[in-house]
mmCIF file of C-alpha atoms in Angstrom:
data_model
loop_
_atom_site.group_PDB
_atom_site.id
_atom_site.type_symbol
_atom_site.label_atom_id
_atom_site.label_comp_id
_atom_site.label_asym_id
_atom_site.label_seq_id
_atom_site.Cartn_x
_atom_site.Cartn_y
_atom_site.Cartn_z
ATOM 1 C CA MET P 1 -179.222 -70.650 14.804
ATOM 2 C CA ALA P 2 -176.573 -71.242 12.153
ATOM 3 C CA LEU P 3 -173.096 -71.892 13.517
ATOM 4 C CA THR P 4 -169.677 -71.658 11.982
ATOM 5 C CA LEU P 5 -167.397 -74.105 13.773
ATOM 6 C CA LYS P 6 -163.660 -74.430 13.545
ATOM 7 C CA VAL P 7 -162.864 -77.969 12.539
ATOM 8 C CA ARG P 8 -160.312 -79.527 14.876
ATOM 9 C CA ALA P 9 -159.506 -82.491 12.661
ATOM 10 C CA ALA P 10 -161.266 -84.575 10.074
ATOM 11 C CA VAL P 11 -160.876 -87.985 8.582
ATOM 12 C CA ARG P 12 -162.228 -87.654 5.063
ATOM 13 C CA LEU P 13 -163.343 -90.565 2.946
ATOM 14 C CA VAL P 14 -162.249 -89.959 -0.633
ATOM 15 C CA TYR P 15 -162.872 -93.340 -2.198
ATOM 16 C CA ARG P 16 -165.540 -95.963 -1.650
ATOM 17 C CA PRO P 17 -166.140 -98.525 -4.380
ATOM 18 C CA ALA P 18 -169.719 -98.507 -5.609
ATOM 19 C CA GLY P 19 -171.154 -102.002 -5.431
ATOM 20 C CA PRO P 20 -173.715 -104.222 -3.750
ATOM 21 C CA ARG P 21 -173.065 -102.641 -0.336
ATOM 22 C CA GLY P 22 -171.182 -99.470 -1.207
ATOM 23 C CA PHE P 23 -171.899 -95.876 -2.062
ATOM 24 C CA ALA P 24 -169.726 -93.876 -4.419
ATOM 25 C CA THR P 25 -169.548 -91.019 -1.929
ATOM 26 C CA ALA P 26 -170.937 -90.855 1.584
ATOM 27 C CA PRO P 27 -173.057 -87.645 1.153
ATOM 28 C CA THR P 28 -175.235 -89.355 -1.459
ATOM 29 C CA GLY P 29 -176.109 -92.362 0.711
ATOM 30 C CA PRO P 30 -179.536 -93.196 2.140
ATOM 31 C CA LEU P 31 -178.902 -91.134 5.297
ATOM 32 C CA ALA P 32 -177.993 -87.960 3.390
ATOM 33 C CA GLY P 33 -179.651 -85.063 5.202
ATOM 34 C CA VAL P 34 -179.522 -86.733 8.630
ATOM 35 C CA LYS P 35 -177.400 -84.710 11.049
ATOM 36 C CA VAL P 36 -175.702 -86.447 13.953
ATOM 37 C CA LEU P 37 -174.022 -84.844 16.955
ATOM 38 C CA ASP P 38 -171.454 -87.389 18.077
ATOM 39 C CA MET P 39 -170.522 -86.961 21.744
ATOM 40 C CA SER P 40 -169.090 -90.465 21.992
ATOM 41 C CA ARG P 41 -165.501 -91.609 22.250
ATOM 42 C CA ILE P 42 -163.268 -94.698 22.162
ATOM 43 C CA LEU P 43 -164.980 -97.430 20.079
ATOM 44 C CA ALA P 44 -168.646 -98.335 20.637
ATOM 45 C CA GLY P 45 -170.152 -94.921 19.879
ATOM 46 C CA PRO P 46 -167.617 -93.861 17.230
ATOM 47 C CA SER P 47 -168.097 -97.121 15.317
ATOM 48 C CA ALA P 48 -171.853 -96.439 15.232
ATOM 49 C CA THR P 49 -171.511 -92.884 13.952
ATOM 50 C CA MET P 50 -168.883 -93.969 11.429
ATOM 51 C CA LEU P 51 -171.373 -96.415 9.926
ATOM 52 C CA MET P 52 -173.994 -93.689 9.756
ATOM 53 C CA GLY P 53 -171.448 -91.437 8.060
ATOM 54 C CA ASP P 54 -170.713 -94.192 5.548
ATOM 55 C CA MET P 55 -174.418 -94.133 4.700
ATOM 56 C CA GLY P 56 -174.415 -90.395 4.119
ATOM 57 C CA ALA P 57 -175.227 -88.820 7.484
ATOM 58 C CA GLU P 58 -173.416 -85.628 8.463
ATOM 59 C CA ILE P 59 -171.400 -86.302 11.619
ATOM 60 C CA ILE P 60 -170.034 -83.611 13.929
ATOM 61 C CA LYS P 61 -167.764 -85.195 16.525
ATOM 62 C CA VAL P 62 -167.312 -83.360 19.820
ATOM 63 C CA GLU P 63 -163.866 -83.813 21.390
ATOM 64 C CA ARG P 64 -162.172 -82.469 24.475
ATOM 65 C CA PRO P 65 -159.999 -79.406 23.906
ATOM 66 C CA LYS P 66 -156.268 -80.193 23.649
ATOM 67 C CA SER P 67 -156.481 -83.954 24.298
ATOM 68 C CA GLY P 68 -159.344 -85.029 22.046
ATOM 69 C CA ASP P 69 -160.674 -88.575 21.875
ATOM 70 C CA ASP P 70 -158.678 -91.023 24.011
ATOM 71 C CA THR P 71 -157.957 -93.176 20.963
ATOM 72 C CA ARG P 72 -155.811 -90.430 19.458
ATOM 73 C CA ARG P 73 -153.232 -91.733 21.955
ATOM 74 C CA TYR P 74 -153.903 -95.468 21.506
ATOM 75 C CA ALA P 75 -150.614 -96.044 19.703
ATOM 76 C CA PRO P 76 -148.342 -97.299 18.300
ATOM 77 C CA PRO P 77 -149.027 -98.155 15.550
ATOM 78 C CA PHE P 78 -149.388 -94.782 13.853
ATOM 79 C CA ILE P 79 -150.562 -94.012 10.340
ATOM 80 C CA GLN P 80 -147.431 -93.831 8.216
ATOM 81 C CA LYS P 81 -146.366 -91.050 5.880
ATOM 82 C CA LYS P 82 -144.099 -91.351 2.875
ATOM 83 C CA LYS P 83 -140.927 -93.411 3.264
ATOM 84 C CA GLY P 84 -142.452 -95.279 6.191
ATOM 85 C CA GLU P 85 -142.246 -92.390 8.644
ATOM 86 C CA ASP P 86 -144.751 -92.348 11.483
ATOM 87 C CA SER P 87 -147.275 -89.533 11.628
ATOM 88 C CA ASP P 88 -148.719 -88.544 15.004
ATOM 89 C CA ILE P 89 -152.101 -90.061 14.109
ATOM 90 C CA ALA P 90 -153.015 -93.309 15.860
ATOM 91 C CA ALA P 91 -154.226 -96.071 13.561
ATOM 92 C CA TYR P 92 -156.859 -96.940 16.183
ATOM 93 C CA PHE P 93 -158.442 -93.472 15.950
ATOM 94 C CA THR P 94 -158.740 -93.597 12.171
ATOM 95 C CA SER P 95 -160.345 -97.051 12.318
ATOM 96 C CA CYS P 96 -163.625 -95.686 13.668
ATOM 97 C CA ASN P 97 -163.700 -91.970 12.846
ATOM 98 C CA ARG P 98 -163.932 -91.559 9.081
ATOM 99 C CA ASN P 99 -166.584 -89.304 7.523
ATOM 100 C CA LYS P 100 -166.638 -86.928 10.493
ATOM 101 C CA GLN P 101 -165.763 -83.359 11.344
ATOM 102 C CA SER P 102 -164.339 -82.901 14.834
ATOM 103 C CA VAL P 103 -164.753 -79.818 16.989
ATOM 104 C CA ALA P 104 -162.996 -79.085 20.280
ATOM 105 C CA LEU P 105 -165.667 -78.220 22.822
ATOM 106 C CA ASN P 106 -165.719 -78.183 26.623
ATOM 107 C CA PHE P 107 -169.309 -79.099 27.473
ATOM 108 C CA THR P 108 -168.582 -79.058 31.211
ATOM 109 C CA LYS P 109 -168.717 -75.247 31.002
ATOM 110 C CA PRO P 110 -171.892 -73.193 30.415
ATOM 111 C CA ALA P 111 -170.548 -71.757 27.157
ATOM 112 C CA GLY P 112 -169.900 -75.237 25.793
ATOM 113 C CA GLN P 113 -173.325 -76.439 26.888
ATOM 114 C CA ALA P 114 -174.912 -73.527 25.053
ATOM 115 C CA ILE P 115 -173.082 -74.460 21.852
ATOM 116 C CA ILE P 116 -174.192 -78.080 22.219
ATOM 117 C CA LYS P 117 -177.804 -76.919 22.407
ATOM 118 C CA ASP P 118 -177.346 -74.679 19.381
ATOM 119 C CA LEU P 119 -176.042 -77.691 17.477
ATOM 120 C CA LEU P 120 -178.944 -79.831 18.669
ATOM 121 C CA ALA P 121 -181.402 -77.356 17.181
ATOM 122 C CA GLU P 122 -180.130 -78.496 13.778
ATOM 123 C CA SER P 123 -179.517 -82.165 14.638
ATOM 124 C CA ASP P 124 -181.609 -85.289 14.201
ATOM 125 C CA VAL P 125 -179.520 -87.564 16.405
ATOM 126 C CA LEU P 126 -177.279 -87.287 19.461
ATOM 127 C CA ILE P 127 -175.156 -90.286 20.353
ATOM 128 C CA GLU P 128 -173.083 -90.636 23.523
ATOM 129 C CA ASN P 129 -171.373 -93.389 25.474
ATOM 130 C CA PHE P 130 -170.524 -91.786 28.792
ATOM 131 C CA LYS P 131 -171.173 -93.587 32.046
ATOM 132 C CA THR P 132 -174.849 -93.337 32.978
ATOM 133 C CA GLY P 133 -175.639 -89.969 34.556
ATOM 134 C CA THR P 134 -172.515 -88.151 33.347
ATOM 135 C CA LEU P 135 -174.247 -85.825 30.882
ATOM 136 C CA ASP P 136 -177.084 -85.194 33.350
ATOM 137 C CA LYS P 137 -174.571 -83.257 35.455
ATOM 138 C CA TYR P 138 -174.244 -80.727 32.656
ATOM 139 C CA GLY P 139 -177.888 -80.432 31.672
ATOM 140 C CA LEU P 140 -177.366 -82.619 28.605
ATOM 141 C CA GLY P 141 -179.182 -85.807 29.616
ATOM 142 C CA TYR P 142 -182.149 -87.044 27.612
ATOM 143 C CA GLU P 143 -184.773 -86.095 30.184
ATOM 144 C CA GLN P 144 -183.317 -82.580 30.345
ATOM 145 C CA LEU P 145 -183.295 -82.119 26.572
ATOM 146 C CA LYS P 146 -186.426 -83.860 25.309
ATOM 147 C CA GLU P 147 -188.843 -80.968 25.901
ATOM 148 C CA GLN P 148 -186.619 -78.423 24.176
ATOM 149 C CA PHE P 149 -185.776 -80.867 21.363
ATOM 150 C CA PRO P 150 -188.779 -83.195 21.005
ATOM 151 C CA GLN P 151 -187.613 -84.340 17.561
ATOM 152 C CA LEU P 152 -184.244 -85.560 18.857
ATOM 153 C CA VAL P 153 -183.272 -89.228 18.713
ATOM 154 C CA TYR P 154 -180.913 -89.584 21.680
ATOM 155 C CA CYS P 155 -178.821 -92.764 21.707
ATOM 156 C CA SER P 156 -176.869 -93.821 24.794
ATOM 157 C CA ILE P 157 -174.429 -96.727 24.584
ATOM 158 C CA THR P 158 -173.256 -97.795 28.031
ATOM 159 C CA GLY P 159 -171.987 -100.919 29.697
ATOM 160 C CA PHE P 160 -175.136 -101.687 31.647
ATOM 161 C CA GLY P 161 -177.878 -99.374 30.392
ATOM 162 C CA HIS P 162 -179.746 -96.529 32.055
ATOM 163 C CA THR P 163 -181.795 -98.760 34.376
ATOM 164 C CA GLY P 164 -180.967 -101.604 36.750
ATOM 165 C CA PRO P 165 -178.655 -102.044 39.737
ATOM 166 C CA TYR P 166 -175.442 -101.867 37.668
ATOM 167 C CA LYS P 167 -176.375 -98.769 35.666
ATOM 168 C CA GLU P 168 -173.697 -96.513 37.173
ATOM 169 C CA ARG P 169 -170.808 -98.927 36.703
ATOM 170 C CA PRO P 170 -168.127 -98.167 34.116
ATOM 171 C CA ALA P 171 -167.499 -100.889 31.566
ATOM 172 C CA TYR P 172 -164.899 -102.124 29.125
ATOM 173 C CA ASP P 173 -165.308 -104.832 26.528
ATOM 174 C CA MET P 174 -163.428 -107.482 28.498
ATOM 175 C CA LEU P 175 -165.598 -106.877 31.572
ATOM 176 C CA ILE P 176 -168.694 -107.423 29.455
ATOM 177 C CA GLN P 177 -167.242 -110.577 27.916
ATOM 178 C CA ALA P 178 -166.738 -111.844 31.464
ATOM 179 C CA MET P 179 -170.152 -110.847 32.822
ATOM 180 C CA GLY P 180 -172.164 -111.753 29.723
ATOM 181 C CA GLY P 181 -171.154 -115.411 29.660
ATOM 182 C CA SER P 182 -169.021 -115.527 26.519
ATOM 183 C CA MET P 183 -165.669 -115.904 28.305
ATOM 184 C CA SER P 184 -166.882 -118.853 30.358
ATOM 185 C CA ILE P 185 -167.610 -120.853 27.202
ATOM 186 C CA THR P 186 -164.503 -119.762 25.260
ATOM 187 C CA GLY P 187 -161.162 -121.536 25.639
ATOM 188 C CA VAL P 188 -159.771 -125.031 25.943
ATOM 189 C CA PRO P 189 -161.416 -127.443 28.412
ATOM 190 C CA ASP P 190 -158.657 -127.427 31.031
ATOM 191 C CA GLY P 191 -157.516 -123.832 30.499
ATOM 192 C CA GLU P 192 -158.635 -120.477 31.810
ATOM 193 C CA PRO P 193 -161.664 -118.621 30.420
ATOM 194 C CA MET P 194 -160.608 -116.826 27.243
ATOM 195 C CA LYS P 195 -161.578 -113.473 25.795
ATOM 196 C CA MET P 196 -162.231 -113.021 22.099
ATOM 197 C CA GLY P 197 -159.573 -111.420 19.922
ATOM 198 C CA LEU P 198 -161.846 -108.504 18.981
ATOM 199 C CA SER P 199 -163.623 -105.890 21.105
ATOM 200 C CA MET P 200 -166.745 -107.808 20.214
ATOM 201 C CA PHE P 201 -169.308 -106.102 22.408
ATOM 202 C CA ASP P 202 -168.073 -102.567 21.819
ATOM 203 C CA LEU P 203 -168.566 -103.204 18.115
ATOM 204 C CA THR P 204 -171.863 -105.078 18.340
ATOM 205 C CA ALA P 205 -173.242 -102.489 20.762
ATOM 206 C CA GLY P 206 -172.408 -99.906 18.102
ATOM 207 C CA LEU P 207 -174.281 -101.967 15.507
ATOM 208 C CA HIS P 208 -177.298 -102.271 17.807
ATOM 209 C CA GLY P 209 -177.088 -98.517 18.358
ATOM 210 C CA VAL P 210 -177.359 -97.892 14.616
ATOM 211 C CA ILE P 211 -180.308 -100.288 14.362
ATOM 212 C CA GLY P 212 -182.059 -98.531 17.252
ATOM 213 C CA ILE P 213 -181.397 -95.084 15.791
ATOM 214 C CA LEU P 214 -182.738 -96.070 12.373
ATOM 215 C CA ALA P 215 -185.855 -97.553 13.986
ATOM 216 C CA ALA P 216 -186.369 -94.358 16.018
ATOM 217 C CA LEU P 217 -185.954 -92.183 12.919
ATOM 218 C CA GLN P 218 -188.522 -94.325 11.111
ATOM 219 C CA ASP P 219 -190.921 -93.988 14.050
ATOM 220 C CA ARG P 220 -190.388 -90.220 13.989
ATOM 221 C CA HIS P 221 -191.815 -90.121 10.467
ATOM 222 C CA ALA P 222 -195.151 -91.221 11.960
ATOM 223 C CA THR P 223 -195.102 -89.406 15.304
ATOM 224 C CA GLY P 224 -192.869 -86.385 14.753
ATOM 225 C CA LEU P 225 -191.146 -87.264 18.019
ATOM 226 C CA GLY P 226 -187.713 -88.580 18.870
ATOM 227 C CA GLN P 227 -186.961 -90.974 21.706
ATOM 228 C CA HIS P 228 -184.209 -92.349 23.919
ATOM 229 C CA VAL P 229 -182.393 -95.376 22.485
ATOM 230 C CA ASP P 230 -180.814 -97.116 25.494
ATOM 231 C CA ILE P 231 -178.129 -99.604 24.399
ATOM 232 C CA SER P 232 -176.449 -101.781 27.029
ATOM 233 C CA MET P 233 -173.318 -103.723 26.137
ATOM 234 C CA LEU P 234 -174.346 -106.360 28.681
ATOM 235 C CA ASP P 235 -177.781 -106.677 27.048
ATOM 236 C CA VAL P 236 -176.086 -107.170 23.694
ATOM 237 C CA SER P 237 -173.715 -109.810 25.056
ATOM 238 C CA VAL P 238 -176.560 -111.763 26.676
ATOM 239 C CA ALA P 239 -178.649 -111.570 23.495
ATOM 240 C CA LEU P 240 -175.726 -112.879 21.449
ATOM 241 C CA LEU P 241 -175.511 -116.016 23.583
ATOM 242 C CA GLN P 242 -178.460 -117.040 21.396
ATOM 243 C CA ASN P 243 -178.104 -120.789 20.651
ATOM 244 C CA GLN P 244 -175.561 -121.246 23.452
ATOM 245 C CA GLY P 245 -177.922 -119.580 25.893
ATOM 246 C CA MET P 246 -180.813 -121.728 24.719
ATOM 247 C CA ASN P 247 -178.684 -124.839 25.180
ATOM 248 C CA TYR P 248 -178.484 -123.920 28.866
ATOM 249 C CA LEU P 249 -182.146 -122.958 29.195
ATOM 250 C CA ALA P 250 -183.213 -126.258 27.623
ATOM 251 C CA LYS P 251 -181.181 -128.501 29.946
ATOM 252 C CA LYS P 252 -180.119 -126.243 32.838
ATOM 253 C CA GLU P 253 -176.574 -127.555 32.446
ATOM 254 C CA ARG P 254 -173.486 -125.372 32.230
ATOM 255 C CA GLN P 255 -171.683 -125.619 28.921
ATOM 256 C CA LYS P 256 -168.117 -126.829 29.170
ATOM 257 C CA ARG P 257 -165.414 -125.122 27.170
ATOM 258 C CA VAL P 258 -164.658 -127.052 24.007
ATOM 259 C CA GLY P 259 -161.825 -124.993 22.541
ATOM 260 C CA ASN P 260 -162.218 -124.480 18.804
ATOM 261 C CA ASN P 261 -164.943 -127.115 18.596
ATOM 262 C CA HIS P 262 -168.713 -126.664 18.323
ATOM 263 C CA PRO P 263 -170.802 -127.984 21.244
ATOM 264 C CA ASN P 264 -173.495 -129.437 18.957
ATOM 265 C CA VAL P 265 -171.698 -130.226 15.673
ATOM 266 C CA VAL P 266 -168.785 -132.592 14.898
ATOM 267 C CA PRO P 267 -166.596 -131.989 12.952
ATOM 268 C CA TYR P 268 -166.802 -128.190 13.165
ATOM 269 C CA GLN P 269 -163.310 -127.273 14.241
ATOM 270 C CA VAL P 270 -159.644 -126.628 13.503
ATOM 271 C CA MET P 271 -158.064 -129.611 11.807
ATOM 272 C CA PRO P 272 -154.315 -130.374 11.562
ATOM 273 C CA SER P 273 -152.817 -130.971 8.132
ATOM 274 C CA LYS P 274 -149.414 -132.093 6.893
ATOM 275 C CA ASN P 275 -148.205 -128.461 6.806
ATOM 276 C CA GLY P 276 -150.480 -126.487 9.116
ATOM 277 C CA HIS P 277 -154.158 -126.206 9.974
ATOM 278 C CA PHE P 278 -157.507 -125.513 8.328
ATOM 279 C CA ILE P 279 -161.164 -125.268 9.293
ATOM 280 C CA LEU P 280 -163.575 -128.132 8.606
ATOM 281 C CA THR P 281 -167.321 -127.615 9.059
ATOM 282 C CA ALA P 282 -169.197 -130.760 8.095
ATOM 283 C CA SER P 283 -172.424 -129.452 9.556
ATOM 284 C CA ASN P 284 -174.696 -132.380 8.702
ATOM 285 C CA ASP P 285 -174.463 -136.108 8.009
ATOM 286 C CA GLU P 286 -174.441 -135.616 4.232
ATOM 287 C CA GLN P 287 -171.414 -133.319 4.440
ATOM 288 C CA PHE P 288 -169.652 -135.743 6.769
ATOM 289 C CA GLU P 289 -170.163 -138.528 4.228
ATOM 290 C CA LYS P 290 -168.727 -136.280 1.501
ATOM 291 C CA PHE P 291 -165.703 -135.572 3.710
ATOM 292 C CA CYS P 292 -165.163 -139.292 4.259
ATOM 293 C CA LYS P 293 -165.369 -139.914 0.513
ATOM 294 C CA VAL P 294 -162.723 -137.235 -0.145
ATOM 295 C CA ALA P 295 -160.552 -138.749 2.597
ATOM 296 C CA GLY P 296 -160.961 -142.269 1.257
ATOM 297 C CA ARG P 297 -162.403 -143.350 4.610
ATOM 298 C CA MET P 298 -165.946 -144.508 3.881
ATOM 299 C CA ASP P 299 -165.455 -147.031 6.674
ATOM 300 C CA LEU P 300 -166.097 -144.167 9.103
ATOM 301 C CA VAL P 301 -169.606 -143.715 7.709
ATOM 302 C CA ALA P 302 -170.381 -147.340 8.551
ATOM 303 C CA ASP P 303 -169.102 -146.960 12.131
ATOM 304 C CA ASP P 304 -171.953 -146.484 14.635
ATOM 305 C CA ARG P 305 -169.792 -144.018 16.572
ATOM 306 C CA PHE P 306 -169.459 -141.765 13.506
ATOM 307 C CA ASN P 307 -172.504 -142.182 11.273
ATOM 308 C CA THR P 308 -174.875 -139.616 12.819
ATOM 309 C CA MET P 309 -174.376 -136.144 14.240
ATOM 310 C CA LYS P 310 -175.652 -137.290 17.629
ATOM 311 C CA ALA P 311 -173.176 -140.168 17.645
ATOM 312 C CA ARG P 312 -170.281 -137.904 16.688
ATOM 313 C CA VAL P 313 -171.128 -135.377 19.408
ATOM 314 C CA VAL P 314 -171.517 -138.069 22.083
ATOM 315 C CA ASN P 315 -168.309 -139.801 20.980
ATOM 316 C CA ARG P 316 -166.280 -136.637 20.419
ATOM 317 C CA PRO P 317 -163.279 -137.923 22.501
ATOM 318 C CA VAL P 318 -162.933 -140.810 20.024
ATOM 319 C CA VAL P 319 -164.032 -139.017 16.845
ATOM 320 C CA THR P 320 -161.691 -136.017 17.064
ATOM 321 C CA PRO P 321 -158.384 -137.941 17.369
ATOM 322 C CA ALA P 322 -159.468 -140.284 14.583
ATOM 323 C CA LEU P 323 -160.263 -137.416 12.212
ATOM 324 C CA ASN P 324 -157.039 -135.628 13.151
ATOM 325 C CA GLU P 325 -155.037 -138.634 11.994
ATOM 326 C CA VAL P 326 -156.912 -138.576 8.695
ATOM 327 C CA THR P 327 -156.350 -134.875 7.953
ATOM 328 C CA LYS P 328 -152.652 -135.002 8.858
ATOM 329 C CA THR P 329 -152.035 -137.119 5.770
ATOM 330 C CA GLN P 330 -152.447 -134.241 3.278
ATOM 331 C CA THR P 331 -151.520 -130.556 3.047
ATOM 332 C CA THR P 332 -153.894 -127.717 3.822
ATOM 333 C CA GLY P 333 -153.992 -126.747 0.147
ATOM 334 C CA TRP P 334 -154.953 -130.275 -0.876
ATOM 335 C CA TRP P 335 -157.798 -130.454 1.635
ATOM 336 C CA LEU P 336 -159.176 -127.046 0.677
ATOM 337 C CA GLU P 337 -159.149 -127.852 -3.034
ATOM 338 C CA GLN P 338 -160.742 -131.276 -2.665
ATOM 339 C CA LEU P 339 -163.319 -130.333 -0.026
ATOM 340 C CA GLU P 340 -164.440 -127.247 -1.948
ATOM 341 C CA LYS P 341 -164.995 -129.414 -5.033
ATOM 342 C CA ALA P 342 -167.070 -131.801 -2.910
ATOM 343 C CA GLY P 343 -169.142 -129.001 -1.386
ATOM 344 C CA VAL P 344 -167.885 -129.494 2.160
ATOM 345 C CA GLY P 345 -167.434 -126.419 4.363
ATOM 346 C CA CYS P 346 -163.759 -125.582 4.813
ATOM 347 C CA ALA P 347 -161.487 -122.546 5.013
ATOM 348 C CA PRO P 348 -157.874 -121.473 5.418
ATOM 349 C CA ILE P 349 -156.887 -119.686 8.627
ATOM 350 C CA LEU P 350 -155.619 -116.314 7.436
ATOM 351 C CA HIS P 351 -153.530 -113.586 9.035
ATOM 352 C CA PRO P 352 -154.726 -109.976 8.546
ATOM 353 C CA ASP P 353 -152.142 -109.342 5.802
ATOM 354 C CA GLU P 354 -153.538 -112.329 3.909
ATOM 355 C CA VAL P 355 -157.105 -111.124 4.480
ATOM 356 C CA PHE P 356 -156.361 -107.693 2.993
ATOM 357 C CA ALA P 357 -154.788 -109.344 -0.061
ATOM 358 C CA ASP P 358 -157.614 -111.821 -0.587
ATOM 359 C CA PRO P 359 -159.187 -111.371 -4.051
ATOM 360 C CA HIS P 360 -162.730 -111.856 -2.755
ATOM 361 C CA VAL P 361 -162.262 -109.319 0.035
ATOM 362 C CA LEU P 362 -160.873 -106.834 -2.492
ATOM 363 C CA SER P 363 -163.690 -107.497 -4.964
ATOM 364 C CA ARG P 364 -166.234 -106.658 -2.244
ATOM 365 C CA GLY P 365 -164.683 -103.244 -1.658
ATOM 366 C CA MET P 366 -163.616 -103.980 1.910
ATOM 367 C CA LEU P 367 -160.281 -102.165 1.553
ATOM 368 C CA ILE P 368 -160.695 -98.451 0.906
ATOM 369 C CA GLU P 369 -158.247 -95.610 0.377
ATOM 370 C CA MET P 370 -158.653 -92.520 2.543
ATOM 371 C CA ASP P 371 -157.068 -89.120 2.878
ATOM 372 C CA VAL P 372 -156.110 -88.557 6.502
ATOM 373 C CA ASP P 373 -155.526 -84.974 7.600
ATOM 374 C CA GLY P 374 -151.962 -84.662 8.852
ATOM 375 C CA CYS P 375 -150.585 -87.253 6.434
ATOM 376 C CA ASP P 376 -149.169 -86.447 3.023
ATOM 377 C CA GLU P 377 -150.509 -89.496 1.233
ATOM 378 C CA PRO P 378 -153.566 -91.793 1.312
ATOM 379 C CA ALA P 379 -153.636 -94.441 4.021
#
């Protein structure tokens, strides 16, 4: 059944630099022809469908009548119009909802459920991130839909997945950071556990959702059948422990918080300079020797406490203060210039405004110009 839907609001991508990772326009990308019904909201699901839209998929976003996605109210800041005036469009909402058409639809009512099913008849993918069991109440769960729509790839992104004792719990990124182990190993040794500055597991759950959807679409080429892609934020957070998790499994010892340091590599940390800070990552003995040569401190290479990675890790309480005194003697700019010439890993610590002005970031097409409905100029 063909439907004509009234678009509630759209965020339309009008410019995307063609390049190694870009597409001139979204409809010509590798997912052109794939139709996605986006019943997700907030961040994890919308970030997944946005990425699919960037690759050319057609995204129809279902929002609640009147109120819409919660992130429409996650403000300030708002997208600004001419002369610096605020629009009524939250910057947060636009960050994860480009390349979509939004429709206002109440799927808790039979009429809305019927429209959802009409849309599914023409869709390849449904993605949702409601608490487990929510859509089942309205006849829109995977088990209820799979016979009528056997071709459908149905992706659920939840805090704890659709199985297990925690499956019905609600979740937010900070809860997952706490329960997945990352907070316990983040922060300074004598301080409280620390969350990351980003909604890391909302975003990485979205990425895993896209990977699962693409795998399911590929499998459908062979079988003709869709499947349920069950993404758990907690699963993702545990998987991303990776080397830190294996450190525990190898020794059965809890990792202590080491601040901005690396538990297995020294120096791999924030270093003080004469006028600020920078990052130094001498990730092997050869790079450490190069650092010492730049610093004019080859005596450190001859010191048994410094001359191997194992020695530097074991003697971290001695090594770190000694290196700090060395790096304080020159400016950040001096260290970056000299260490880059020597091939030693280093970086400035940038604020977002500096990131968005960085020539490499700009050359990679990471800053795009968009038309946002409701604003009178690109944002």
